[in-house]
Short mmCIF file of C-alpha atoms in Angstrom, two decimals:
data_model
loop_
_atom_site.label_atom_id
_atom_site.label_comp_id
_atom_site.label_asym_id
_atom_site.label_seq_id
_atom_site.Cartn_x
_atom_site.Cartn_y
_atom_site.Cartn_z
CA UNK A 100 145.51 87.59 157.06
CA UNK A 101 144.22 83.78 157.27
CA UNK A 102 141.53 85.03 154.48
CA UNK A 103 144.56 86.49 152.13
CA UNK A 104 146.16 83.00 152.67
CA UNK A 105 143.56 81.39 151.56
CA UNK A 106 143.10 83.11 148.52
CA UNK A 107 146.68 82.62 147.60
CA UNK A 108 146.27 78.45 148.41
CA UNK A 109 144.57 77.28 145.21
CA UNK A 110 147.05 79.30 142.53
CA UNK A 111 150.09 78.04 144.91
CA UNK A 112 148.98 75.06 144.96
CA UNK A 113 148.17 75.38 141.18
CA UNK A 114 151.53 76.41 140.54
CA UNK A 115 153.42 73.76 142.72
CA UNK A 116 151.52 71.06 140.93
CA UNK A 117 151.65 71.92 137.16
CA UNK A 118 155.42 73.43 137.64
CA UNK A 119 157.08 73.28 140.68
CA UNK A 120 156.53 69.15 140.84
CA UNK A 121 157.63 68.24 137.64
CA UNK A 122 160.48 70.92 137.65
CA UNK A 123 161.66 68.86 141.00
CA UNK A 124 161.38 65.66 139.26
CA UNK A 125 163.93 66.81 136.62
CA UNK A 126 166.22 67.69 139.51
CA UNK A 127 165.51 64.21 140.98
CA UNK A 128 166.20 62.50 137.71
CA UNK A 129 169.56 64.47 136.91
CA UNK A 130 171.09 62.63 140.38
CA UNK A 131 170.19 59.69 139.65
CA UNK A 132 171.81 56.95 136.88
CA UNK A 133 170.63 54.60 135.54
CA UNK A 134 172.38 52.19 137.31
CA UNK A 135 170.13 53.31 140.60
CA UNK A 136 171.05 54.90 143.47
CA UNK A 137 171.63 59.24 143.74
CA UNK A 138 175.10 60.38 142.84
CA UNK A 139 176.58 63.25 140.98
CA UNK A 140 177.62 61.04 138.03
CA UNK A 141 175.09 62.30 135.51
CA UNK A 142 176.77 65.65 135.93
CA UNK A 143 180.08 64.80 135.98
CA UNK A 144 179.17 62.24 132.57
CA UNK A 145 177.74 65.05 131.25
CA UNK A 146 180.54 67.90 131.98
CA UNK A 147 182.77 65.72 130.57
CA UNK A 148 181.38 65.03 127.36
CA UNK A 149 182.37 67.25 124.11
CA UNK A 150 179.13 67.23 123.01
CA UNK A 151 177.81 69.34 126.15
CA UNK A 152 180.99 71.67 126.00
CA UNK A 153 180.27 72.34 122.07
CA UNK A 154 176.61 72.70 122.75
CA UNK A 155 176.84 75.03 125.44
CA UNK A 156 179.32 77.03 123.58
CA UNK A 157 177.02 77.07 120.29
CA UNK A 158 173.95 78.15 122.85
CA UNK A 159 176.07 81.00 124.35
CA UNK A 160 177.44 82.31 120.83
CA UNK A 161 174.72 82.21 119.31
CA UNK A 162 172.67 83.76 122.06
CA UNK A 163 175.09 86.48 122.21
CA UNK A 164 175.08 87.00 118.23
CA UNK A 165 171.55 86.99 118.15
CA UNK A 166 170.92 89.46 120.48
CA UNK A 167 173.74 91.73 118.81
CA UNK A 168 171.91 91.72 115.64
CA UNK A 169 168.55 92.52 117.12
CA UNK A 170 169.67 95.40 118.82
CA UNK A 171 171.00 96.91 115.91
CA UNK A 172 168.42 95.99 114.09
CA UNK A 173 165.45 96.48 116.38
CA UNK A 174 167.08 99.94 116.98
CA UNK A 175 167.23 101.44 113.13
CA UNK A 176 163.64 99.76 112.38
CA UNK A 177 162.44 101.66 115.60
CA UNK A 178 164.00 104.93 114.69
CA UNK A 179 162.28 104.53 111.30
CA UNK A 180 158.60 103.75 112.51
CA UNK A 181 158.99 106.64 115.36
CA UNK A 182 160.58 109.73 114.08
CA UNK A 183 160.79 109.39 110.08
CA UNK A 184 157.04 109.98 109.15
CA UNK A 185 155.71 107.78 106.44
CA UNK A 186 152.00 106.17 105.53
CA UNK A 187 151.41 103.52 107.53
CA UNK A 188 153.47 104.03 110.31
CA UNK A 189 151.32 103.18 113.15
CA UNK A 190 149.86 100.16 111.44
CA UNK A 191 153.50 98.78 111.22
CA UNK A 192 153.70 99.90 114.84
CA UNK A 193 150.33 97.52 115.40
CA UNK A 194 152.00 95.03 113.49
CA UNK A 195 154.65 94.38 115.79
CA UNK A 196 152.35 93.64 119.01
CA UNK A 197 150.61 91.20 116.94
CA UNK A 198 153.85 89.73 115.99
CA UNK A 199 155.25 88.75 119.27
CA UNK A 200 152.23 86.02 119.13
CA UNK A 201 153.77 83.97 115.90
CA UNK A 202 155.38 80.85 117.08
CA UNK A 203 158.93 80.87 116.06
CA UNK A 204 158.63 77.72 113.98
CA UNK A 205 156.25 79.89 111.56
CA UNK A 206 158.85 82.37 110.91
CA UNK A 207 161.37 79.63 109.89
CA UNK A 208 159.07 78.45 107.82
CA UNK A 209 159.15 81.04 105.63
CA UNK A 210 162.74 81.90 105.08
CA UNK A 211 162.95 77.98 104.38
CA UNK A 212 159.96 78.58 101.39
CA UNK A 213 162.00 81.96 99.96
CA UNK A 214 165.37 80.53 100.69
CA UNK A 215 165.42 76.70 101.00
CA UNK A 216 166.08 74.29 98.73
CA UNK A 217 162.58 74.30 96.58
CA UNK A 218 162.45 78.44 97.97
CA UNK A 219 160.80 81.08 95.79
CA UNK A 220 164.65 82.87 95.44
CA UNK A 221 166.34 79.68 95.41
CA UNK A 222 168.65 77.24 97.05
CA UNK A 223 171.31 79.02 99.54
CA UNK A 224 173.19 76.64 101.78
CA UNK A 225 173.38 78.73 104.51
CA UNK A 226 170.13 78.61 105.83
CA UNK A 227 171.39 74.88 106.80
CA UNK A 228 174.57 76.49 108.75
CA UNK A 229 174.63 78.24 111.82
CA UNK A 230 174.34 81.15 110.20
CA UNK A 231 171.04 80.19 108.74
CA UNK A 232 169.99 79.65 112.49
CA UNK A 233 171.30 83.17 113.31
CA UNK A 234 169.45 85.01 110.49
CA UNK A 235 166.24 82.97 111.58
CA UNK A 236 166.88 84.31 115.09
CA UNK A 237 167.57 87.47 114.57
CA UNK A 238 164.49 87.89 112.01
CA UNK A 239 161.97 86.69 114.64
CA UNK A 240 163.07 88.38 117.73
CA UNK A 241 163.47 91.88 116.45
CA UNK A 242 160.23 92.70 117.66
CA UNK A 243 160.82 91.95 120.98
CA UNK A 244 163.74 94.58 121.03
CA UNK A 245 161.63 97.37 119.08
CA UNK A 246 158.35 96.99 121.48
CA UNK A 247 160.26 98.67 124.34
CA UNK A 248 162.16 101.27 122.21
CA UNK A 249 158.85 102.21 121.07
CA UNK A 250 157.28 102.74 123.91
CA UNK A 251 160.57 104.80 124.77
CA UNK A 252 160.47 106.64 121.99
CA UNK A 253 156.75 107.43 122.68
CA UNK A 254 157.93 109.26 126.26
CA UNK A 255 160.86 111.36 124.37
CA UNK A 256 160.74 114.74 125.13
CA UNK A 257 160.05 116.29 120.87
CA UNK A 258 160.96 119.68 122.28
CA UNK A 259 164.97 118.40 122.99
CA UNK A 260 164.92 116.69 119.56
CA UNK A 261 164.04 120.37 118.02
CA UNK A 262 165.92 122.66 119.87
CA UNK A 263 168.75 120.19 119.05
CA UNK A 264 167.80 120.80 115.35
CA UNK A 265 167.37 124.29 115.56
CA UNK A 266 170.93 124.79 116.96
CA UNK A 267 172.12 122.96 113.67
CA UNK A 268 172.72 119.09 114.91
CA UNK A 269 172.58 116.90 112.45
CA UNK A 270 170.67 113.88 112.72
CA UNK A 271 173.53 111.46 113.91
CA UNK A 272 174.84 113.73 116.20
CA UNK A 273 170.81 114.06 117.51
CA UNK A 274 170.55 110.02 117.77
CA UNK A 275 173.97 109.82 119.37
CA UNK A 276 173.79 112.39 122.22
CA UNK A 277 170.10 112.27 122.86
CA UNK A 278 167.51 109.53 121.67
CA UNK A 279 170.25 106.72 122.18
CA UNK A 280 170.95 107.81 126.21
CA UNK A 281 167.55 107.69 127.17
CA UNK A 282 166.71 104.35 125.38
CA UNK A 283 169.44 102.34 126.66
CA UNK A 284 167.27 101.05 129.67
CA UNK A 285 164.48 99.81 126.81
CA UNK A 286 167.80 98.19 125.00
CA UNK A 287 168.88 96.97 127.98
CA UNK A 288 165.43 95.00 128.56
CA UNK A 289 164.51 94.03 125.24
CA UNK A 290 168.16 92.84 124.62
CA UNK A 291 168.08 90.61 128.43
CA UNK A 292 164.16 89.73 127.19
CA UNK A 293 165.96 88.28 123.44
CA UNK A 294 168.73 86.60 125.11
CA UNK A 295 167.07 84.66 127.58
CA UNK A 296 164.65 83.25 124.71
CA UNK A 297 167.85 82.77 122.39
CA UNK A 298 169.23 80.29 124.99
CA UNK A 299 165.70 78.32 125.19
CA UNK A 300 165.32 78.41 121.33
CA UNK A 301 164.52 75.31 120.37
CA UNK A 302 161.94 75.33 116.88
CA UNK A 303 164.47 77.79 115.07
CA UNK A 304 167.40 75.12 115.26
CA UNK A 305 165.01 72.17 114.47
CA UNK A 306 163.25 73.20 111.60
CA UNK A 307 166.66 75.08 109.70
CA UNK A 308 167.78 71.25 109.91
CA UNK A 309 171.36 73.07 110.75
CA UNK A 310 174.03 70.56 110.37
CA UNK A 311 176.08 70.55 113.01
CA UNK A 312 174.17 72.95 115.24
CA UNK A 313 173.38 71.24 118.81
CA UNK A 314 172.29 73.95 121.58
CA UNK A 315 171.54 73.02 124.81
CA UNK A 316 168.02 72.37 124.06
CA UNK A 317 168.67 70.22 121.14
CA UNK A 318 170.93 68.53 123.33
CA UNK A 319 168.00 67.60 125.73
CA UNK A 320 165.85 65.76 122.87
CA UNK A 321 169.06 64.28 121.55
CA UNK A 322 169.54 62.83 124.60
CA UNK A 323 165.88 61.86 126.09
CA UNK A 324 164.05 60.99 122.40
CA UNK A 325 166.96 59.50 120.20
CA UNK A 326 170.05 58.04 122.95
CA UNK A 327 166.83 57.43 125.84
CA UNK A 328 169.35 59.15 128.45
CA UNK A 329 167.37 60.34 130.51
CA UNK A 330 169.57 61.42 133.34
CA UNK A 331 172.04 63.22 131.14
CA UNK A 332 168.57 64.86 129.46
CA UNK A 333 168.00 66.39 132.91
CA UNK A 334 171.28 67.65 133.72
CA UNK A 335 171.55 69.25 130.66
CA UNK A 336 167.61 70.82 131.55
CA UNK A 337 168.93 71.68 134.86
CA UNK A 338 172.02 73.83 133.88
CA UNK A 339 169.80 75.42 130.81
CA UNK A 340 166.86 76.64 133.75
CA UNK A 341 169.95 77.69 135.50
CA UNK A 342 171.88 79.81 132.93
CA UNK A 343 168.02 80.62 132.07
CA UNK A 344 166.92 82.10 135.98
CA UNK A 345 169.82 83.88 136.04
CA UNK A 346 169.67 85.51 133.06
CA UNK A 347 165.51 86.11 133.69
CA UNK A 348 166.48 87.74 137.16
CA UNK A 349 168.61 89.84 134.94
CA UNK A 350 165.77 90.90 132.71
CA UNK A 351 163.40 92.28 135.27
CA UNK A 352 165.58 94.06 137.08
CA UNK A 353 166.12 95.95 134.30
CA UNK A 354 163.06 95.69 132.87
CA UNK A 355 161.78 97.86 136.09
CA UNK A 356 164.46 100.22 135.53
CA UNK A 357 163.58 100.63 131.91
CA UNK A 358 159.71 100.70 133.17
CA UNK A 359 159.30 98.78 129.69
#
């Protein structure tokens, strides 16, 4: 037992120093104003403020809308790639794992080249809108909905899907009664997986340049870069890691469900 423990010292102690410490200096810093002292004013500042209420709400909608349309979307795309045969399929399927590596930023990039101002297409507003954040979102998470369903589609029992096809179901009746039931614990875990980075999205909103769009994140920088508040910066962290924990604990229970 002492030999396990001290085995397990150096990445503890790894982990507490890189992570843990800093993390508890945010904590620190969100109780304490800048007049001096500890006090819940930072929090109650912040809670107060209309900018934190409109960010959090623009977070949370957005989150929620974003995850919405990658589910649908991850969904039809996977049903596509796994059961409608085409050339190419398994490259595409390929293509996806090496997707999850692009950095967000990358992908808004390129919608800004096709669809900004100077874009290949031409100028469209929206893409400086909230909107324009949601399509953005919803374009580079997809992936991380369709790499479960893939891998649940993999699993699926072909011999139900013919025997259903034999007996005369059509294909909508086929998707609805038996590939949809058994992939709602892969939904399930790549939708908790897509909200939980939708809440901590931060590149996405700063490179559309969305007027008017303020998450929680954005809300951070305003605050510690541009206003140099850094207690408010740290509540605002604090209840984001919070909402973000939560939400995390969410995802692997299901996750283990889903064994995704």
């Amino acid at each position: 037992m002492s030999r396990r423990l001290l085995w397990a010292l150096p990445p503890v102690a790894l982990l507490a120093l890189f992570f843990l410490y800093p993390l508890a200096l945010v904590v620190q810093q969100s109780f304490q104003p800048d007049g001096g002292g500890t006090s819940l004013r930072p929090y109650a500042d912040v809670f107060a403020s209309e900018a934190f209420r409109n960010a959090l709400w623009t977070t949370v909608w957005l989150a929620l809308a974003s995850t919405a349309g990658c589910l649908v979307l991850g969904f039809l795309l996977s049903l596509v790639i796994a059961f409608v045969p085409f050339p190419g399929a398994k490259a595409v399927a390929r293509f996806i794992d090496v997707y999850l590596s692009f950095p967000s930023f990358l992908i808004t990039l390129a919608l800004l080249f096709i669809y900004g101002t100077t874009g290949i297409i031409g100028s469209f507003q929206f893409l400086t809108t909230p909107w324009g954040v949601l399509l953005a979102e919803v374009t580079y998470f997809t992936p991380f909905v369709m790499r479960p369903l893939l891998a649940a589609f993999s699993q699926l029992d072909t011999a139900q899907l013919e025997a259903a096809g034999c007996l005369g179901a059509r294909a909508p009746r086929i998707i609805r009664r038996i590939i949809l039931p058994e992939s709602l614990p892969a939904l399930a875990a790549g939708g908790s997986l897509v909200l939980v980075l939708c809440l901590n999205e931060f590149g996405i909103v700063l490179f559309t340049g969305a007027k008017g769009v303020t998450t929680l994140p954005m809300l951070v920088y305003s605050k510690a870069i541009l206003e140099s508040d850094y207690p408010g910066a740290c509540v605002v962290a604090v209840v984001n890691v919070l909402i973000s924990v939560g939400l995390y604990g969410l995802y692997r229970v299901v996750s283990r469900r889903a064994g995704a």
